[in-house]
Amino acid sequence: MKTTNLNIRIDKETKEKAEAIFHELGITTSAAINMFLKATIRKNTLPFSIELGTPNKETLMTIKEAEELLKDPNTKYHSSLKEFLESLEK
């Protein structure tokens, strides 16, 4: 199989940290990049999940609670932090 060169720009710290991990694994950076590319081809997508951040159970419960408060006509609203703090003093 013919080979070709791939030149990429990456910050020095990222490169050094990745190389240290690859060294511990006993592979070269080139081998690691080849593994990534072959896995991408095999899966026809990135070989790992990219997420915008799935809320955990506690966050989902907090969101649900906030949505319920928004529906409640008795929920008090404040237009400023000062107004909120003053309401706590009452």
Short mmCIF file of C-alpha atoms in Angstrom, two decimals:
data_model
loop_
_atom_site.label_atom_id
_atom_site.label_comp_id
_atom_site.label_asym_id
_atom_site.label_seq_id
_atom_site.Cartn_x
_atom_site.Cartn_y
_atom_site.Cartn_z
CA MET A 1 0.00 0.00 0.00
CA LYS A 2 1.33 3.43 -0.92
CA THR A 3 1.81 5.89 1.89
CA THR A 4 1.47 9.65 1.95
CA ASN A 5 2.36 12.40 4.39
CA LEU A 6 -0.14 14.22 6.54
CA ASN A 7 0.95 17.54 8.03
CA ILE A 8 -1.12 19.03 10.83
CA ARG A 9 -0.73 22.02 13.11
CA ILE A 10 -1.24 21.42 16.80
CA ASP A 11 -0.14 23.25 19.91
CA LYS A 12 3.05 22.01 21.53
CA GLU A 13 1.51 21.04 24.88
CA THR A 14 -1.19 18.88 23.27
CA LYS A 15 1.40 17.13 21.12
CA GLU A 16 3.69 16.44 24.07
CA LYS A 17 0.90 15.13 26.30
CA ALA A 18 -0.45 12.88 23.55
CA GLU A 19 3.03 11.57 22.72
CA ALA A 20 3.59 10.70 26.39
CA ILE A 21 0.38 8.65 26.42
CA PHE A 22 1.25 6.94 23.13
CA HIS A 23 4.70 6.13 24.51
CA GLU A 24 3.10 4.50 27.57
CA LEU A 25 0.92 2.47 25.19
CA GLY A 26 3.96 1.48 23.15
CA ILE A 27 2.81 3.12 19.92
CA THR A 28 3.98 6.05 17.85
CA THR A 29 1.98 9.18 17.16
CA SER A 30 1.80 8.08 13.54
CA ALA A 31 0.34 4.70 14.59
CA ALA A 32 -2.21 6.41 16.85
CA ILE A 33 -3.33 8.73 14.05
CA ASN A 34 -3.57 5.77 11.66
CA MET A 35 -5.74 3.95 14.22
CA PHE A 36 -8.00 6.99 14.47
CA LEU A 37 -8.34 7.32 10.69
CA LYS A 38 -9.01 3.60 10.16
CA ALA A 39 -11.61 3.56 12.93
CA THR A 40 -13.27 6.59 11.31
CA ILE A 41 -13.44 4.73 7.99
CA ARG A 42 -14.66 1.50 9.60
CA LYS A 43 -17.45 3.24 11.55
CA ASN A 44 -18.16 5.82 8.84
CA THR A 45 -18.17 8.45 11.59
CA LEU A 46 -15.90 9.68 14.34
CA PRO A 47 -14.85 6.75 16.53
CA PHE A 48 -16.03 8.54 19.64
CA SER A 49 -19.07 10.47 20.72
CA ILE A 50 -19.20 14.25 20.49
CA GLU A 51 -21.88 15.73 22.67
CA LEU A 52 -22.94 19.20 23.57
CA GLY A 53 -23.26 18.03 27.13
CA THR A 54 -26.04 15.76 28.24
CA PRO A 55 -27.46 16.93 31.54
CA ASN A 56 -27.06 14.50 34.42
CA LYS A 57 -30.02 13.28 36.49
CA GLU A 58 -29.74 16.10 39.04
CA THR A 59 -29.61 18.77 36.33
CA LEU A 60 -32.61 17.25 34.54
CA MET A 61 -34.57 17.31 37.81
CA THR A 62 -33.61 20.96 38.35
CA ILE A 63 -34.71 21.86 34.81
CA LYS A 64 -38.04 20.11 35.38
CA GLU A 65 -38.49 21.95 38.69
CA ALA A 66 -37.77 25.29 36.99
CA GLU A 67 -40.27 24.51 34.23
CA GLU A 68 -42.92 23.75 36.86
CA LEU A 69 -42.16 27.04 38.64
CA LEU A 70 -42.61 28.91 35.36
CA LYS A 71 -46.09 27.37 34.98
CA ASP A 72 -47.11 28.29 38.54
CA PRO A 73 -48.99 31.62 38.63
CA ASN A 74 -47.92 32.10 42.26
CA THR A 75 -44.21 32.09 41.43
CA LYS A 76 -42.61 35.42 42.31
CA TYR A 77 -40.30 37.02 39.76
CA HIS A 78 -37.63 39.64 40.32
CA SER A 79 -36.16 41.95 37.71
CA SER A 80 -32.88 42.51 39.53
CA LEU A 81 -30.63 40.99 42.17
CA LYS A 82 -31.33 43.97 44.41
CA GLU A 83 -35.07 43.37 44.18
CA PHE A 84 -34.56 39.67 44.95
CA LEU A 85 -32.39 40.40 48.01
CA GLU A 86 -34.93 42.92 49.28
CA SER A 87 -37.68 40.31 48.98
CA LEU A 88 -35.67 37.98 51.21
CA GLU A 89 -35.55 40.60 53.96
CA LYS A 90 -39.35 40.88 54.10
#
